[in-house]
Every structure is written in structure tokens, then in C-alpha cells.
CSV table of C-alpha atoms in Angstrom, one decimal:
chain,number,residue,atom,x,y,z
A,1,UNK,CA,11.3,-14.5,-38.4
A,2,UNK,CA,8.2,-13.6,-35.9
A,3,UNK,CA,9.4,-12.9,-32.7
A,4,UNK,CA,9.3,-15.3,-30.1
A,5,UNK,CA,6.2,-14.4,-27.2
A,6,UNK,CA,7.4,-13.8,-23.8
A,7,UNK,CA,6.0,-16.2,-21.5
A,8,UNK,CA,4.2,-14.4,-18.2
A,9,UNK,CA,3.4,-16.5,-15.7
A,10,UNK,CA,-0.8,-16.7,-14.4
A,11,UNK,CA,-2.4,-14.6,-11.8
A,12,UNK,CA,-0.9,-16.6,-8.6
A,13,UNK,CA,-1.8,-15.3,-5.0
A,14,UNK,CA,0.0,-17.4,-3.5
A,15,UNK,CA,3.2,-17.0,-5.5
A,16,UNK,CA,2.9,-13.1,-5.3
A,17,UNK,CA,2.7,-13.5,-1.5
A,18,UNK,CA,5.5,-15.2,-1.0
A,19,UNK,CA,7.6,-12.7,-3.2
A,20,UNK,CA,6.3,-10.0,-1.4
A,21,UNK,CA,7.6,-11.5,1.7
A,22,UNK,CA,11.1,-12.2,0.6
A,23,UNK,CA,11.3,-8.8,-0.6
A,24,UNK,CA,10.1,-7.3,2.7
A,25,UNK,CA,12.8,-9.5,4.1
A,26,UNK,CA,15.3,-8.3,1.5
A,27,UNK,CA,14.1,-4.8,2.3
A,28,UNK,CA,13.5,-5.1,6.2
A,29,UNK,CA,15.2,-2.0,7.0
A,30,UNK,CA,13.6,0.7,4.9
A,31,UNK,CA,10.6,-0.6,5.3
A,32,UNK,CA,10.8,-0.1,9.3
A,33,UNK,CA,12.0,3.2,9.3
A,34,UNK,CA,9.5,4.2,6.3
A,35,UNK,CA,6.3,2.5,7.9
A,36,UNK,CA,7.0,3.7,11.1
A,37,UNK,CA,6.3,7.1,10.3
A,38,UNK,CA,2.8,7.4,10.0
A,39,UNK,CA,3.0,6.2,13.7
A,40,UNK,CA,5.1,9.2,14.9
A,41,UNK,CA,2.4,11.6,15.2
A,42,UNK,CA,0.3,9.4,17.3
A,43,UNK,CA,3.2,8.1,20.1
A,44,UNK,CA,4.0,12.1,20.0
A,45,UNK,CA,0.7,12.8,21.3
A,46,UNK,CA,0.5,10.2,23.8
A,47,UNK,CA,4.1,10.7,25.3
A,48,UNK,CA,2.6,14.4,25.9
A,49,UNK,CA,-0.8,13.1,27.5
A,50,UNK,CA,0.2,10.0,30.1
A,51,UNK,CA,-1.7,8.0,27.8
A,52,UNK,CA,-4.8,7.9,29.5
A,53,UNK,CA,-7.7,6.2,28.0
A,54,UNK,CA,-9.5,10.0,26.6
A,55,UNK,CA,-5.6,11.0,25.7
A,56,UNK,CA,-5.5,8.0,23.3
A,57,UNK,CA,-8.5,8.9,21.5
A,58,UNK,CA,-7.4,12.6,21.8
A,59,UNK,CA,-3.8,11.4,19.8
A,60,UNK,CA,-5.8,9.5,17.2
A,61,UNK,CA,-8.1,12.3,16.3
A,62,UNK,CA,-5.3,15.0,16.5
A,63,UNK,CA,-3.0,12.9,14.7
A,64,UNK,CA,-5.2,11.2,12.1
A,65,UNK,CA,-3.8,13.9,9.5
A,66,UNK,CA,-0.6,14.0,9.5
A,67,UNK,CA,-0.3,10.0,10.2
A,68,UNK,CA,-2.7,10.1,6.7
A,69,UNK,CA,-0.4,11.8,4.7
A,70,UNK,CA,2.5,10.2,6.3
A,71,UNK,CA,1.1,6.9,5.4
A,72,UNK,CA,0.6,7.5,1.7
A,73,UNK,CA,4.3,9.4,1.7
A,74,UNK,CA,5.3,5.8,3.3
A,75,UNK,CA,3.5,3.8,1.0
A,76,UNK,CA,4.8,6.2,-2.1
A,77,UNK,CA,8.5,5.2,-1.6
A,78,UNK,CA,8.0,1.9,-0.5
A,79,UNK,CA,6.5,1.3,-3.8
A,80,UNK,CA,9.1,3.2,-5.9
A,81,UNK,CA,11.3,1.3,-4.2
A,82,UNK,CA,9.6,-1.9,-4.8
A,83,UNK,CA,9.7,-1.8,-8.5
A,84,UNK,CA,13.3,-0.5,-8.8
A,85,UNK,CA,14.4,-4.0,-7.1
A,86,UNK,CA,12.3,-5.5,-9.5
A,87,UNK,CA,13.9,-3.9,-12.6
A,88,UNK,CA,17.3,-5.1,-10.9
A,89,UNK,CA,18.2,-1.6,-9.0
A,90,UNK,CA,18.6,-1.1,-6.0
A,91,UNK,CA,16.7,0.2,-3.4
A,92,UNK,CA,17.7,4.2,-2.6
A,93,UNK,CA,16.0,5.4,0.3
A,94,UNK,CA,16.8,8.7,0.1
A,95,UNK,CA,16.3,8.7,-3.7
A,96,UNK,CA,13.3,7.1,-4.2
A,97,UNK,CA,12.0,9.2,-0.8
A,98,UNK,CA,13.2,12.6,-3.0
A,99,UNK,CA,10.7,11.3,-6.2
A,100,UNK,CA,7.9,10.9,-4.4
A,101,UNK,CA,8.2,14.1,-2.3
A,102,UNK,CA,7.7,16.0,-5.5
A,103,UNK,CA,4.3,13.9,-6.9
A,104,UNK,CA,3.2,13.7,-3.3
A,105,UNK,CA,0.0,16.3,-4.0
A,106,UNK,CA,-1.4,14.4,-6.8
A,107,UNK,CA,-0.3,11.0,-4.5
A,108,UNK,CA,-2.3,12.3,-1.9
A,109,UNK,CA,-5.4,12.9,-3.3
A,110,UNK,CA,-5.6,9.9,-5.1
A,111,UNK,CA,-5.0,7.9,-2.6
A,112,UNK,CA,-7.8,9.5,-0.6
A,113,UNK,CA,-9.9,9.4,-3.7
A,114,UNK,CA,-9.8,5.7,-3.5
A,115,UNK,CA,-10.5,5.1,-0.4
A,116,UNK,CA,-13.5,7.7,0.0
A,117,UNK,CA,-14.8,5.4,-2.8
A,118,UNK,CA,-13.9,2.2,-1.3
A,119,UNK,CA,-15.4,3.8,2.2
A,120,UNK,CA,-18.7,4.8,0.5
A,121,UNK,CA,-19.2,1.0,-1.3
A,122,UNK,CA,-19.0,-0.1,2.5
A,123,UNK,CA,-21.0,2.6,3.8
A,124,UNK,CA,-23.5,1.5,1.1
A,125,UNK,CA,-24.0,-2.5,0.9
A,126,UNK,CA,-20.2,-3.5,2.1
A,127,UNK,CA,-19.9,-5.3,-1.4
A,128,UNK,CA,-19.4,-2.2,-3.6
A,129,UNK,CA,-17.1,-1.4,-1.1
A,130,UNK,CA,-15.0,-5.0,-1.8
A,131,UNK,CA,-15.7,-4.6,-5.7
A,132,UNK,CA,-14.1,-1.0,-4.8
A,133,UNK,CA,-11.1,-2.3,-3.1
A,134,UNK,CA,-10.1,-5.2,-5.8
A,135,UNK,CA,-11.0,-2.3,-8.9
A,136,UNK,CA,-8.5,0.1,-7.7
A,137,UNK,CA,-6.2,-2.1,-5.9
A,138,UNK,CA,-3.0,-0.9,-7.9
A,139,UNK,CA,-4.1,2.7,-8.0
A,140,UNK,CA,-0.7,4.0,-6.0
A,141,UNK,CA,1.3,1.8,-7.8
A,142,UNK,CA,-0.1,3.9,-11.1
A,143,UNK,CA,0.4,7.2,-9.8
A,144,UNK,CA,4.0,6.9,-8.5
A,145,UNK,CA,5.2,4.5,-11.5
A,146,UNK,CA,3.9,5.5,-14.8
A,147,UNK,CA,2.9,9.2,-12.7
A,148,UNK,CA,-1.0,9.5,-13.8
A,149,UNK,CA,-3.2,12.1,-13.0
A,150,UNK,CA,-5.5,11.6,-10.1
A,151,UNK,CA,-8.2,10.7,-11.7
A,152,UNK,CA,-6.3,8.9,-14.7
A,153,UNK,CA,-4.6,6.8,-12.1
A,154,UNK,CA,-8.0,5.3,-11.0
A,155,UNK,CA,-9.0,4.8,-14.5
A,156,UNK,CA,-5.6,3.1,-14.8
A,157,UNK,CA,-6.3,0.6,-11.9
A,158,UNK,CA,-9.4,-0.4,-13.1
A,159,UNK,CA,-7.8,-1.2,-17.0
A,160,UNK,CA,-5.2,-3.4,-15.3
A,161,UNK,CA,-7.4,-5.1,-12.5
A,162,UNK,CA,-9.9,-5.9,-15.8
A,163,UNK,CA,-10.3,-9.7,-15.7
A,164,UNK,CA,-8.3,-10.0,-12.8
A,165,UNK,CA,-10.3,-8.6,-9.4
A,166,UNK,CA,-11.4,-12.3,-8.0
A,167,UNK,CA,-7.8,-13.3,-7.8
A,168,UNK,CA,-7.1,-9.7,-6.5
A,169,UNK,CA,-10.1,-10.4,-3.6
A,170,UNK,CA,-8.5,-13.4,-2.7
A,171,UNK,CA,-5.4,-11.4,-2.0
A,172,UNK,CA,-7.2,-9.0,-0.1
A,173,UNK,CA,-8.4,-11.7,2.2
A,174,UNK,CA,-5.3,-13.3,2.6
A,175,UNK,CA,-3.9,-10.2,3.8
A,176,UNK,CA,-6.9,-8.4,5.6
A,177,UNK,CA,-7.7,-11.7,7.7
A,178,UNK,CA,-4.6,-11.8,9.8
A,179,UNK,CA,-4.1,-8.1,10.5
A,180,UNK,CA,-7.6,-8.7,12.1
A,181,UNK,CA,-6.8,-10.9,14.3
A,182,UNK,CA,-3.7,-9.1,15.3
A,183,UNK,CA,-5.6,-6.5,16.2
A,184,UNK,CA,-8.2,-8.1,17.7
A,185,UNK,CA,-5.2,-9.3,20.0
A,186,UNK,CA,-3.5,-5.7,20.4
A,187,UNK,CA,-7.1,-4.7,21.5
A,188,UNK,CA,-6.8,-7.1,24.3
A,189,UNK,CA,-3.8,-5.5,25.7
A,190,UNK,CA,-5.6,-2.2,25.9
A,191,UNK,CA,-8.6,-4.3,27.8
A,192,UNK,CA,-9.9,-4.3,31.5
A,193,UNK,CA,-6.4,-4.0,33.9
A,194,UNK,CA,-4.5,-3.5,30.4
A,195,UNK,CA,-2.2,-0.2,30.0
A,196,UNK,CA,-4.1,1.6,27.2
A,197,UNK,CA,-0.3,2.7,25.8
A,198,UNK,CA,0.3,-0.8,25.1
A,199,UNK,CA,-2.7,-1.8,22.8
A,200,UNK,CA,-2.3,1.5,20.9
A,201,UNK,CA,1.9,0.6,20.6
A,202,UNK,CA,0.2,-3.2,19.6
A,203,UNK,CA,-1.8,-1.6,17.1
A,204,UNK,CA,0.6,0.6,15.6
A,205,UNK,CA,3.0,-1.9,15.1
A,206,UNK,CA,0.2,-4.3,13.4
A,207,UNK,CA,-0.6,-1.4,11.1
A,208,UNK,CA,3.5,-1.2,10.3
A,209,UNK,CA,3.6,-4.3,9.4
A,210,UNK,CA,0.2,-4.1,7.2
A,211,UNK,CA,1.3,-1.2,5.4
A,212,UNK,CA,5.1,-2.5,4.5
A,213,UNK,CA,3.5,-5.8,3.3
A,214,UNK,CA,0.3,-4.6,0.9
A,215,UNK,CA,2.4,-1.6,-0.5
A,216,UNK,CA,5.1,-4.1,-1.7
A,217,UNK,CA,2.7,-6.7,-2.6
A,218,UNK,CA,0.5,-3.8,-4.7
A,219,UNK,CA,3.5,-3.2,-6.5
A,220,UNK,CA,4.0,-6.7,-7.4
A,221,UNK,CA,0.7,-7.0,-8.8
A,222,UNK,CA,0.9,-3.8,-10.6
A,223,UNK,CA,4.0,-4.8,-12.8
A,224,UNK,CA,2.3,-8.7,-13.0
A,225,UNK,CA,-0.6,-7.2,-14.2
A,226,UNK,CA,1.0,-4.8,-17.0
A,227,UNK,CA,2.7,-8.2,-17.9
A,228,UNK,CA,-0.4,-10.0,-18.6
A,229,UNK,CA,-1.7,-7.2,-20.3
A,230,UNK,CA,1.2,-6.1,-22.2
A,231,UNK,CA,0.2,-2.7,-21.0
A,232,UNK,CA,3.1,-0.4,-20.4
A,233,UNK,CA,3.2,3.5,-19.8
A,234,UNK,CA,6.4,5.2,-20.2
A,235,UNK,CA,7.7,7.5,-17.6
A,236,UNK,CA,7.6,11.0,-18.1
């Protein structure tokens, strides 16, 4: 007797959203103390300076780094983390922190791979750079899960996002659109009579949020999309 096909649901955004919210819900508290860290360096920097309006651009420039590195490290476990709930685990801060600490080199650079390539399709003709962004949306997700290479991890996004990127784009927008406007907000507080230390607080906590929510939702897509493919890389 054939074996019966597993049913995978379609490409939703809407439904992949919404999961990635309750599971930043379910998750609320690693996800603070994980995303908050690429924030450190910068608050350091400006509880040193006063926070004048030249120290705040001082403690993004110093800081820019470390927070980059921080970020990805951030965005690394967040993910692990992710996909363990998913396969019905729980999620092990200090584990999943100790697993990516050790791929965090090859991490790294692909994460700053893709976005010097998404970063050049803007600089370019700003489309390339959205056709960038949807093609390697699930790059991180690759490296840390099925741990690719840094180039192979790349080649991997692009094989999963394959017949898939304008339902990706639309998930871009729907989170891309509100983190401008909250920061078009937290750039008010930093504004004429305004304490500079506030917007850049206001703007570190949007990017918090930004960060928790896409790296969870990345992740989601990442195991929907090997679904739909049927495309599955065993850990090594």
C-alpha cells in the first residue's frame, strides 16, 4: 500500500504572522534578554558620554561592531530556539546560546554576506535590493539548522525561497512597514526640545522588538518552506 502524502498547508502570511507572534509571546523572556544585547554596546557608550547629540553618533559608530555581531549571535539562538519549539522541545537558553557560539564565524559572515548583497541591490536600483531580501530571506535559518557553509547557506535560501519570494515580499512589508513608523516616532523624541537619550532608547527598543519578531518568523518560514518542498538536510 502507497503511502499516504502528508498534507502541508499553502504559503500563508498572514497565518505565519500570527504564529510568530504567539511564539514571541510563548518565548517573551529569552527573546528580551537575547535581543537586548546588540543594544548594550550602544547604551554603554552613551551612559559614558552625557548623551549629547555628537556622543550619540559617537556610540553608534563605536558601537556598530560589536552590536553587529551581537545581533546576528541574538538572531542565531533565537532561531535555534525557534525550531526546537517547533519540533516539540523546549526552548534552552543556555543550550541553544552554547550551539551557536561554536558556528558563530561561519554565522557571521553569512549574515553579512547577505546583507552586503541586499545593501548593493539597494545601492543599485532599490529593486535588486528587494529581489535580494525575499531570495535570501531564510539564509540564517540555513546556516544554524541544517549548518551550511557560508556560501552554501545562500545557495540554500535561494533553493527554498524558489517559487515562493512574492509571498516572502509581502511578509517583508508587513513587517518592515510598522517598524518604520515606530521609528519615525522614536525620531520624534530625539527632535527640537527632545532629550537625544530618549529617541536613541526609542530606537533601540523598536529595533528589539524588530529583531525578536523577523528572526522567529524566518524560522517559521524556513521549516514551512522545506515542508513544501520536501527538502530536508540532516544535521551534522
Amino acid at each position: 500500500m502507497a503511502d499516504t502524502p502528508v498534507l502541508v498547508p499553502s504559503f500563508r502570511i498572514g497565518l505565519l504572522a500570527a504564529s510568530a507572534g504567539h511564539i514571541c509571546l510563548r518565548s517573551l523572556p529569552q527573546l528580551l534578554v537575547l535581543n537586548a544585547l546588540p543594544s548594550l554596546p550602544a547604551l554603554l557608550v552613551l551612559a559614558l558620554t552625557a548623551g549629547s547629540p555628537q556622543s550619540v553618533s559617537m556610540a553608534s559608530l563605536v558601537a556598530l561592531p560589536i552590536s553587529l555581531i551581537l545581533l546576528i549571535f541574538a538572531q542565531g539562538v533565537t532561531i535555534l530556539g525557534t525550531f526546537r519549539l517547533l519540533q516539540g522541545e523546549s526552548f534552552e537558553l543556555r543550550q541553544a546560546a552554547h550551539a551557536v557560539w561554536w558556528t558563530l564565524p561561519v554565522l557571521t559572515g553569512a549574515g553579512l554576506l547577505a546583507g552586503l548583497i541586499v545593501m548593493l541591490g539597494f545601492a543599485a536600483l532599490f529593486v535588486p535590493g528587494v529581489m535580494a531580501i525575499c531570495v535570501l530571506y531564510v539564509t540564517l535559518p540555513a546556516c544554524i539548522i541544517e549548518r551550511t557553509g557560508l556560501v552554501e547557506s545562500l545557495e540554500r535560501s535561494a533553493e527554498l525561497t524558489d517559487g515562493y519570494r512574492w509571498p516572502l515580499f509581502g511578509l517583508f512589508l508587513l513587517t518592515a512597514i510598522p517598524i518604520i513608523v515606530l521609528s519615525a516616532v522614536t525620531d520624534g523624541l530625539s527632535g527640537d526640545g527632545a532629550s537625544p537619550v530618549l529617541g536613541a532608547l526609542g530606537q533601540e527598543a523598536a529595533t528589539l522588538l524588530y529583531s525578536a519578531f523577523t528572526a522567529v518568523l524566518t524560522t517559521l518560514c524556513f521549516d514551512h518552506l522545506r515542508r513544501l518542498k520536501g527538502s530536508f538536510v540532516m544535521l551534522r
